[in-house]
Short mmCIF file of C-alpha atoms in Angstrom, two decimals:
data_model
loop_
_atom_site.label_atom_id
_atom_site.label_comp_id
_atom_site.label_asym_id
_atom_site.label_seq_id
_atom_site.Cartn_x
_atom_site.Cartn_y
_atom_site.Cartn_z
CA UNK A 1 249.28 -27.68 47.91
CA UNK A 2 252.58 -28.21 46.17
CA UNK A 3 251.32 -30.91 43.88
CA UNK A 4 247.74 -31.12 41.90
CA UNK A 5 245.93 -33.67 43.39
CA UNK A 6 244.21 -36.56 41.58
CA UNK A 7 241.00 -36.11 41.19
CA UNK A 8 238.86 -38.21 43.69
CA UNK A 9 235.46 -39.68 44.52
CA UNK A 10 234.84 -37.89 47.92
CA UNK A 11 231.42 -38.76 49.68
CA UNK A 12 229.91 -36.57 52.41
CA UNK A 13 227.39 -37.55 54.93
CA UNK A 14 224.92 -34.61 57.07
CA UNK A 15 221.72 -34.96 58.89
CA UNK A 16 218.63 -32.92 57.84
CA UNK A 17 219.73 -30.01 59.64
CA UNK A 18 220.27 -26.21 58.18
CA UNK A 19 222.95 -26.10 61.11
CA UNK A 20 224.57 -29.08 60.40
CA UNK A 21 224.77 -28.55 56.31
CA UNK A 22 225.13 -24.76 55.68
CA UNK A 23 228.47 -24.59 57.00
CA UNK A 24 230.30 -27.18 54.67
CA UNK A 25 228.30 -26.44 51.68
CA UNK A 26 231.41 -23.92 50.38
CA UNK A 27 233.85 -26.47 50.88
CA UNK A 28 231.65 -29.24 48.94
CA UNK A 29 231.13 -26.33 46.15
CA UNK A 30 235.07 -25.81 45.78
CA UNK A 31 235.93 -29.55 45.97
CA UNK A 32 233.82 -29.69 42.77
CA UNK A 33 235.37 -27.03 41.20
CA UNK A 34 239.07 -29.10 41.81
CA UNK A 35 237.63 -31.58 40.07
CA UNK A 36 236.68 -34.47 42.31
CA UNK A 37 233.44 -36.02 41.84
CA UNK A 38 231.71 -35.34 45.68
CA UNK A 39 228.70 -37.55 46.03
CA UNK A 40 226.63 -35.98 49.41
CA UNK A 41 224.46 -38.56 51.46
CA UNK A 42 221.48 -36.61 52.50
CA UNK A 43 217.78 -37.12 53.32
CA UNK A 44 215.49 -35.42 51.12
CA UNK A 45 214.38 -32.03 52.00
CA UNK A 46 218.13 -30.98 51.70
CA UNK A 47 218.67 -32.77 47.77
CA UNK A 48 218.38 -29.36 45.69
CA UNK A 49 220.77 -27.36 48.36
CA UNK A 50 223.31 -30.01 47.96
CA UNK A 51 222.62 -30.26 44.16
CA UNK A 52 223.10 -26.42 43.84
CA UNK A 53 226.60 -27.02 44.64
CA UNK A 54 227.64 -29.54 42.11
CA UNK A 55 227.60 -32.55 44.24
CA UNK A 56 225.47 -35.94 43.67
CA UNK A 57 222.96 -35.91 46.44
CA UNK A 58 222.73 -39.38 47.59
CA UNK A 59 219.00 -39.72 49.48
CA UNK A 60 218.25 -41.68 52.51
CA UNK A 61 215.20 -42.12 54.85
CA UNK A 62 216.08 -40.50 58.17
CA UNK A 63 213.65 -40.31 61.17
CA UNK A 64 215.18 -37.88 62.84
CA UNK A 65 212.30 -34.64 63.33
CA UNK A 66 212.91 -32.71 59.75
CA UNK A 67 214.29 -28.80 59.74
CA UNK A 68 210.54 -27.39 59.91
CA UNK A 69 210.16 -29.66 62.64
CA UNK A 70 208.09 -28.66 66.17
CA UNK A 71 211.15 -27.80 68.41
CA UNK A 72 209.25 -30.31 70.99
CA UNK A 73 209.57 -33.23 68.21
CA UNK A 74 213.51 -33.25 70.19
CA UNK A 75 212.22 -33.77 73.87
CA UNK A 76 213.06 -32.47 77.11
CA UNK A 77 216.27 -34.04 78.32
CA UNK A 78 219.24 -35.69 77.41
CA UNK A 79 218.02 -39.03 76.30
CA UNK A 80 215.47 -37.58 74.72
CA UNK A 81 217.99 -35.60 72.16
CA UNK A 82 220.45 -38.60 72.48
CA UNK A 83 218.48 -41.82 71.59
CA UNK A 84 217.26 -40.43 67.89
CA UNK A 85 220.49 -39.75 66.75
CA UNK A 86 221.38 -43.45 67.69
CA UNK A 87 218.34 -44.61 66.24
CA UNK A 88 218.20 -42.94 62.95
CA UNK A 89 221.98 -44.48 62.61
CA UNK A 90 221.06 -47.77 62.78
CA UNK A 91 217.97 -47.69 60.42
CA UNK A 92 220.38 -45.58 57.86
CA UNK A 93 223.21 -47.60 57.63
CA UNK A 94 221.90 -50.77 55.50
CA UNK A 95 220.41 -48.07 53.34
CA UNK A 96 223.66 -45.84 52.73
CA UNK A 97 225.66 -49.21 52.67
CA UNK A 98 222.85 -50.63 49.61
CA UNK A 99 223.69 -46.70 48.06
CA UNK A 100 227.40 -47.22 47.79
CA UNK A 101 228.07 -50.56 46.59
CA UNK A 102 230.94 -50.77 43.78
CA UNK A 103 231.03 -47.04 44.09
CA UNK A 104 233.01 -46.91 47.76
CA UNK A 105 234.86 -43.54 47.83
CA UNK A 106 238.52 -42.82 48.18
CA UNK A 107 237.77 -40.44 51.27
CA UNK A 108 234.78 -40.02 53.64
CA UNK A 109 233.66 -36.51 54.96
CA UNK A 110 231.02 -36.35 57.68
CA UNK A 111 229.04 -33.99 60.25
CA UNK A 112 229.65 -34.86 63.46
CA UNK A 113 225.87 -36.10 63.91
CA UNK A 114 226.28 -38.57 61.25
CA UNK A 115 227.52 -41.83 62.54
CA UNK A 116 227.44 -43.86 59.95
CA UNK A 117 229.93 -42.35 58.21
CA UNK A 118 232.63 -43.02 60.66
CA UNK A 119 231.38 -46.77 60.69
CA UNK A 120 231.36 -47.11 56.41
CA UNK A 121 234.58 -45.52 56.32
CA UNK A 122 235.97 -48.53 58.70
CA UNK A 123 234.05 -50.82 56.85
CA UNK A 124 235.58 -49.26 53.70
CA UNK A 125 239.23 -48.79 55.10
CA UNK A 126 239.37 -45.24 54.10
CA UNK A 127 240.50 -41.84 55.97
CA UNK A 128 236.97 -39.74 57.50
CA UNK A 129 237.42 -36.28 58.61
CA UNK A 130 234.98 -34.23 60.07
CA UNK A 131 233.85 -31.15 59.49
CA UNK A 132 232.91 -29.91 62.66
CA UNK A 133 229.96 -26.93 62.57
CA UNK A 134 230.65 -26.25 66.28
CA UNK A 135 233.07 -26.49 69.23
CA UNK A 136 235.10 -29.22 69.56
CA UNK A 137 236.33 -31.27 72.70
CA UNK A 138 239.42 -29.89 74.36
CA UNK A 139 241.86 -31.63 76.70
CA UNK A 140 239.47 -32.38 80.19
CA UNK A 141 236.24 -31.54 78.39
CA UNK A 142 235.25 -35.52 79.78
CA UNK A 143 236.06 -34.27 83.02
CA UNK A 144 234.53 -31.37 83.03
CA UNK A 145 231.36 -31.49 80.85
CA UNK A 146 230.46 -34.50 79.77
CA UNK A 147 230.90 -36.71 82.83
CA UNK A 148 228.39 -34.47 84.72
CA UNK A 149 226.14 -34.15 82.21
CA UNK A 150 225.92 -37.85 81.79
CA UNK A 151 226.26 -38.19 85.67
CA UNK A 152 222.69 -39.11 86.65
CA UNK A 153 221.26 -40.67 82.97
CA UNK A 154 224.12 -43.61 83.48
CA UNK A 155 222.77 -44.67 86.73
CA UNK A 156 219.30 -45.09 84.72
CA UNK A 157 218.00 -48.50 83.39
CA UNK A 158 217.19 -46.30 79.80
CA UNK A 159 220.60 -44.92 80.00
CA UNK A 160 222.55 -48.17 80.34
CA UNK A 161 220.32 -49.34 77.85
CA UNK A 162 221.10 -46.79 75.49
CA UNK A 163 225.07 -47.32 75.76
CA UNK A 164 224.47 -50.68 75.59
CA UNK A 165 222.53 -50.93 72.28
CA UNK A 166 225.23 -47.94 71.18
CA UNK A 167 228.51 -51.09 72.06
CA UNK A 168 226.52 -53.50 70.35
CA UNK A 169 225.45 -51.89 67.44
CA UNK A 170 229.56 -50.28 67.03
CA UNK A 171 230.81 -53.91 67.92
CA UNK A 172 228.93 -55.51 65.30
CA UNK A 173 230.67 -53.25 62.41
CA UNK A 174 233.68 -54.22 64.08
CA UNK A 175 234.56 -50.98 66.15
CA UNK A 176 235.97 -51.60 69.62
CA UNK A 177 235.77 -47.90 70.62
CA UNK A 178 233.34 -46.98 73.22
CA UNK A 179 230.10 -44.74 72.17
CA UNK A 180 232.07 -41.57 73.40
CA UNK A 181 235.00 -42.04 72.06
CA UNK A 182 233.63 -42.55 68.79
CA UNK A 183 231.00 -39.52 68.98
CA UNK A 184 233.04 -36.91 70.01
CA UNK A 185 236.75 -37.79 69.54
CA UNK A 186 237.45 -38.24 66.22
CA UNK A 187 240.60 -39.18 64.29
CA UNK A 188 240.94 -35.83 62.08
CA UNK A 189 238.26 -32.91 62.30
CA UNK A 190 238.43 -29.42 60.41
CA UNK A 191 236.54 -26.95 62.68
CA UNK A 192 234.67 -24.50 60.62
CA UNK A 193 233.76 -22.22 63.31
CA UNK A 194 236.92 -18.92 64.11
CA UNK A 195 239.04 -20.01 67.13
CA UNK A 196 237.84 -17.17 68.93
CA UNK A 197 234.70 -18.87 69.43
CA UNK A 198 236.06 -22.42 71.08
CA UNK A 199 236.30 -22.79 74.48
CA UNK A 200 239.56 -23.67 76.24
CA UNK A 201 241.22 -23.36 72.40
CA UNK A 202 244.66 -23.52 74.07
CA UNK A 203 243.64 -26.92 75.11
CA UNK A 204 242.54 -28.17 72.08
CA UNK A 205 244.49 -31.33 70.61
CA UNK A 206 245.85 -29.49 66.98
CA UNK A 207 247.46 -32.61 65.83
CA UNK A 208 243.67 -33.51 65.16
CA UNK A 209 241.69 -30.11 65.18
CA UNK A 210 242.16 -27.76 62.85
CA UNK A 211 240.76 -24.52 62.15
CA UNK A 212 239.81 -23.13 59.43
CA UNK A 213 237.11 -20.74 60.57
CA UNK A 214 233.44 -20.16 58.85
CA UNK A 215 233.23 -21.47 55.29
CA UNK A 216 230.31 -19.23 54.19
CA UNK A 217 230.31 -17.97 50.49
CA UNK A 218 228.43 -15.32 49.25
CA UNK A 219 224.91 -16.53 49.80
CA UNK A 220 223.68 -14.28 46.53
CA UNK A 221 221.55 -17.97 45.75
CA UNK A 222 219.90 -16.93 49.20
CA UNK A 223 218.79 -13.61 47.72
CA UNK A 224 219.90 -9.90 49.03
CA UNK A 225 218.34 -7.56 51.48
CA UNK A 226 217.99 -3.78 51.27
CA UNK A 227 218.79 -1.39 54.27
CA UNK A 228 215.52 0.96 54.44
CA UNK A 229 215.98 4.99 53.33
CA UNK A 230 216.45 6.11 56.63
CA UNK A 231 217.08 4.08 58.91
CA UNK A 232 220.03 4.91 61.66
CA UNK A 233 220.12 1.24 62.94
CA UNK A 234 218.93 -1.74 61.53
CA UNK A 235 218.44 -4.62 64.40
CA UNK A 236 218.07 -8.52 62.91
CA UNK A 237 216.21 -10.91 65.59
CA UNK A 238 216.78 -14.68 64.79
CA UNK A 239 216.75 -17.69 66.82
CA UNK A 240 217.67 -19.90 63.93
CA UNK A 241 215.56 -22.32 61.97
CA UNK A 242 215.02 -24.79 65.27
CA UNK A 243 214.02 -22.90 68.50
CA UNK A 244 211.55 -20.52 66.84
CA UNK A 245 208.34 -20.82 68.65
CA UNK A 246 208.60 -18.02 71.10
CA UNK A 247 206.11 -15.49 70.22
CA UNK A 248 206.31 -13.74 73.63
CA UNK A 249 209.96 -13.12 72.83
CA UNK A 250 209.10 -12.26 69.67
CA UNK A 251 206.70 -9.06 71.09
CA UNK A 252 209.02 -8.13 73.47
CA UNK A 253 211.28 -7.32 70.62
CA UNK A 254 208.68 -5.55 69.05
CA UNK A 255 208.33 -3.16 72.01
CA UNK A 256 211.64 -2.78 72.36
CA UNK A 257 213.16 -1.85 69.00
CA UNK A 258 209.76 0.09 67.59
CA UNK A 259 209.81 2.85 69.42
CA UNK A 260 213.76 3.61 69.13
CA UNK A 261 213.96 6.79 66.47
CA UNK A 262 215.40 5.63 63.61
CA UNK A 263 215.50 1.95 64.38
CA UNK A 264 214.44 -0.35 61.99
CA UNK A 265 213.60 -3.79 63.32
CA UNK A 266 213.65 -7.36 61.08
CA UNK A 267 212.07 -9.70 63.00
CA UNK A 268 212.74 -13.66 61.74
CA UNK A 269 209.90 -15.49 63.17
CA UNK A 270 210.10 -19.11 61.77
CA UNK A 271 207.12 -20.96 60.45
CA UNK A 272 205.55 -22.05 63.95
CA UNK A 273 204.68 -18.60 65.10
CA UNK A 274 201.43 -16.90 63.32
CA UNK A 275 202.49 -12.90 62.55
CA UNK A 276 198.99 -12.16 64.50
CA UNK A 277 200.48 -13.98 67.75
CA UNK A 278 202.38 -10.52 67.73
CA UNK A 279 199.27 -8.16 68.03
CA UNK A 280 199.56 -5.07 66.30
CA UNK A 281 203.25 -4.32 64.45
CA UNK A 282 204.59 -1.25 64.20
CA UNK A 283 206.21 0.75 60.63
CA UNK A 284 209.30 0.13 60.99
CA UNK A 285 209.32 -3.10 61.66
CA UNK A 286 209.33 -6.34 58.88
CA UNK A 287 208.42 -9.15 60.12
CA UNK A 288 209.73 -12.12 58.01
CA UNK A 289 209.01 -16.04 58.28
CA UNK A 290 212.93 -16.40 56.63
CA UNK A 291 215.72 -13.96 56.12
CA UNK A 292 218.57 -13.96 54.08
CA UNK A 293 220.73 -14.20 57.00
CA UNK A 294 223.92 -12.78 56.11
CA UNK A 295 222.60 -10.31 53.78
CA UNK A 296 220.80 -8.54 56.50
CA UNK A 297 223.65 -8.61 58.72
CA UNK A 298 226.23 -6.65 56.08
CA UNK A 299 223.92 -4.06 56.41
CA UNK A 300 222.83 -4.59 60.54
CA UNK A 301 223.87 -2.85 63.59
CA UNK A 302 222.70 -5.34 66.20
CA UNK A 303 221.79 -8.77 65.84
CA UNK A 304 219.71 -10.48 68.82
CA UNK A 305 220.52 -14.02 68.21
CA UNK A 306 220.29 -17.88 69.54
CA UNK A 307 223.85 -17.93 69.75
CA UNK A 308 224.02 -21.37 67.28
CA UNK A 309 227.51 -21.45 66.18
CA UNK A 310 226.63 -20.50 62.38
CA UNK A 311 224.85 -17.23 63.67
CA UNK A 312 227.84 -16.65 66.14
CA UNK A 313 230.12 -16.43 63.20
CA UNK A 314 228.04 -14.77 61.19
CA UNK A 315 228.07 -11.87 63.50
CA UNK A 316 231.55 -11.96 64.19
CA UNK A 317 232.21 -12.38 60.06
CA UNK A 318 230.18 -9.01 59.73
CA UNK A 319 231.48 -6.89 63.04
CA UNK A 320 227.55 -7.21 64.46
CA UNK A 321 227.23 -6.47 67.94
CA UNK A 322 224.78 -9.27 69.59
CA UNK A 323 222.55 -9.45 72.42
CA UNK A 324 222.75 -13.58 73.14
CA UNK A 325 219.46 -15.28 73.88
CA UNK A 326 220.71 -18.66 73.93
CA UNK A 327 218.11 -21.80 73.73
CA UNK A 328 219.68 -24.99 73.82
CA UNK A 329 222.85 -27.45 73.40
CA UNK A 330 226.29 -25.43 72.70
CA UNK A 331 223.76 -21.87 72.16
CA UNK A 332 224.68 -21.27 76.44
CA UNK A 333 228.64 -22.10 75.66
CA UNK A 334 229.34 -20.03 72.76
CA UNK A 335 226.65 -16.81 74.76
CA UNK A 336 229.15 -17.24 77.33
CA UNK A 337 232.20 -17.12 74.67
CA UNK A 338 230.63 -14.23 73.28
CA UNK A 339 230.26 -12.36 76.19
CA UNK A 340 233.85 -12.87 76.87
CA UNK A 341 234.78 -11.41 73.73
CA UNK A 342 233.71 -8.02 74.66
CA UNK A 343 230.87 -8.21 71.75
CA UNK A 344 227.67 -9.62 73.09
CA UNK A 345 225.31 -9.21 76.17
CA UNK A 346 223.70 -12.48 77.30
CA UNK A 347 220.24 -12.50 77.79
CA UNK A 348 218.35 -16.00 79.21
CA UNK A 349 215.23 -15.94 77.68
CA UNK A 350 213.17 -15.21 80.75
CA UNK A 351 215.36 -11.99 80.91
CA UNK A 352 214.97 -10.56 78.11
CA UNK A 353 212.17 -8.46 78.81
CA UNK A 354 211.47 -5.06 76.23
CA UNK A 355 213.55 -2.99 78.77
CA UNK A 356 216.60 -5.19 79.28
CA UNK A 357 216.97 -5.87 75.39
CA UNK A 358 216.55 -2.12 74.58
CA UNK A 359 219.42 -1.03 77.82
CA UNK A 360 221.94 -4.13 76.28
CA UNK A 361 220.94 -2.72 72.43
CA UNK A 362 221.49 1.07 73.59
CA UNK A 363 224.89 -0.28 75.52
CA UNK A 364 226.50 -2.30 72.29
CA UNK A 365 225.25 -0.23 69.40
CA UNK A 366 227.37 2.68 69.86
CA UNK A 367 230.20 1.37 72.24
CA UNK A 368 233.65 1.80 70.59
CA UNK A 369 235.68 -0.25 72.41
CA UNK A 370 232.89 -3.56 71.23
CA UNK A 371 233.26 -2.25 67.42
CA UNK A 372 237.12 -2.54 67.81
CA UNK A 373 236.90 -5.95 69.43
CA UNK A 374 234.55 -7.41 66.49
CA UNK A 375 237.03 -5.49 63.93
CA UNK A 376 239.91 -7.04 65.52
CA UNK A 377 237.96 -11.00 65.38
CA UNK A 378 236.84 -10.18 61.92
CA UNK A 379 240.29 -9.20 60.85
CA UNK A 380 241.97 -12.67 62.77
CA UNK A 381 239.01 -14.60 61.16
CA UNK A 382 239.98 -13.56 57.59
CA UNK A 383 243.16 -15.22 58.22
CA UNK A 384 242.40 -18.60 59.14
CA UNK A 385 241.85 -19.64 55.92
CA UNK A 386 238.15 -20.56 55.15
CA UNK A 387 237.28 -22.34 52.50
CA UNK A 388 240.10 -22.85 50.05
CA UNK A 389 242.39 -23.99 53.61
CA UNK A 390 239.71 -26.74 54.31
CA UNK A 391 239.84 -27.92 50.58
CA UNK A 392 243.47 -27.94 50.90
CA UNK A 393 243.60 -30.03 54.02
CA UNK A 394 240.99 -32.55 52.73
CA UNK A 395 243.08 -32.98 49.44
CA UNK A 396 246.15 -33.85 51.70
CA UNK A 397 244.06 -36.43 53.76
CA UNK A 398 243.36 -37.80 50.40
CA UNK A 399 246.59 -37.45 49.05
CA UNK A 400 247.76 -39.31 52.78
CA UNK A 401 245.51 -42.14 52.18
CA UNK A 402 246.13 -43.68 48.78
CA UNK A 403 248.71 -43.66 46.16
CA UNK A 404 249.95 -40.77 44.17
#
């Protein structure tokens, strides 16, 4: 910045979601340290995170399915993942608006899930920017992806419906925009996820998307992790905090990775799978119901992951060759990104048998051309800025929306 900034009351608005909150919490924790006062709407479960960073948690009832939540609490199709979102919006908005009165903020910063944020920042008059933890739209992503997605629900009574109570509900807080528009094109978005990892980035829209690549801290509150005496390769397995009830994939790991000399396997199971659901485990392999995520990976040479956009990263942050077992939502995009790279195998779940995950392991592990690619990502990734460039570029919306 070439001028300080006067210090601000800047509110930020998430879901319950460990992918939706992890990846702004550095630039919330810096934004303190400049000196503004960040308050952080939030439900519950998430208050001490946010607290930890020196933000006011602001609590709200959400009824969205919590983060230790049966991944089945989501449903099965599109609707099913859409309508909640929509819901929980509505129901949250007299409650956030009740939280802020006389204490509206000079700037609003949101998660792309959270739409009341874009509607109190209207309401307010006030700039919102959002901090995208995930790919953004490019130029023909209507065309291409979500107009066939959305193909078949629109000719559906429960999908007109749906759009109809989304109008409504926009049109009585005095937004004209349709539902689309106003979920997935916003007016300014930093993009806290590397370049390498959109899709199409040549066709995104810069003027609005700006990235500033992952945002992720030292984690030392998360604890540290200690490579085993011994050990030639150390493989993490993690599909997240969400998608984690797949003990079949889980054993399949097992056989794959406990038998390799030298390999030491750290298996992330969640909390919906029982360790016994894995029969009889192996030395050599730990088998946690949490990791310290980014710990493990310093210190990994494989990581068999979900392919969420944090874990994508994360590998690419720490030079980890992946094996991609994607699950749901953007997971299949940003496999297929990865892939592309030159640093990950895709596996669909039904593929990845013990033999095919031990051939892609055997294939990355000690391929030089995949450890130059990741160097090379790792080394463009350090210079996108992180967080201090996404503190910078919030202070100039701020600085662009009031007086000096």
């Amino acid at each position: 910045m070439t001028a300080p900034v006067r210090p601000a009351h800047i509110a930020m608005f998430s879901i319950a979601a460990h992918g939706h909150v992890n990846p702004s919490l550095e630039v919330i924790r810096e934004l303190v340290a400049r000196g503004h006062r960040v308050t952080y709407a939030i439900p519950p479960a998430f208050v001490e995170k946010v607290a930890a960073t020196g933000a006011r948690p602001v609590p709200y009832t959400s009824t969205l399915p919590g983060p230790d939540a049966d991944p089945e609490a989501w449903g099965s199709t599109l609707l099913d993942n859409v309508e909640p979102f929509l819901d929980d919006a509505i129901q949250a908005l007299p409650q956030l608006v009740r939280a802020y009165e006389g204490d509206e903020p000079d700037l609003v910063l949101h998660d792309i899930a959270s739409y009341p944020a874009r509607v109190l920042a209207h309401r307010w008059g006030v700039r919102a920017v959002s901090l995208s933890p995930s790919l953004v739209a490019w130029d023909g992503y209507e065309e291409e992806v979500a107009e066939p997605m959305w193909a078949e629900p629109r000719k559906t009574e429960r999908g007109r419906a749906y759009y109809a109570r989304f109008a409504a509900w926009l049109a009585r807080n005095g937004i004209t925009e349709h539902p689309d528009a106003f979920a997935g094109r916003p007016a300014r978005s930093l993009v806290l996820i590397p370049k390498a990892l959109q899709p199409h980035a040549d066709r995104v829209d810069e003027r609005v998307y700006t990235f500033v690549g992952a945002c992720q801290g030292d984690r030392a509150d998360q604890g540290g992790w200690q490579r085993p005496d011994g050990a030639r390769k150390v493989v993490l397995v993690s599909l997240g905090s969400a998608f984690t009830r797949q003990p079949a994939f889980y054993r399949a790991c097992v056989r794959a990775f406990a038998d390799l000399p030298g390999w030491h396997l750290v298996l992330q199971i969640g909390r919906h799978v029982d360790p016994a659901e894995l029969g009889d485990v192996p030395e050599g392999v730990e088998v946690r119901d949490w990791v310290p995520q980014l710990a493990v990976l310093r210190q990994a040479d494989l990581f068999v992951t979900h392919a969420g956009a944090g874990g994508s990263q994360e590998g690419l942050a720490t030079a980890t060759p992946m094996i991609a077992v994607p699950q749901a939502a953007d997971q299949f995009g940003n496999a297929a990104v990865l892939e592309s790279l030159g640093v990950a195998r895709r596996l669909d779940t039904g593929e990845a048998t013990a033999d095919r995950l031990r051939e892609a392991a055997l294939a990355l592990a000690d391929d030089p051309e995949v450890a130059r690619r990741l160097k090379e990502i790792q080394a463009g990734m350090a210079h996108e800025g992180g967080t201090h460039r996404a503190a910078d570029l919030i202070e100039a919306e701020l600085a662009a929306g009031r007086p000096m």
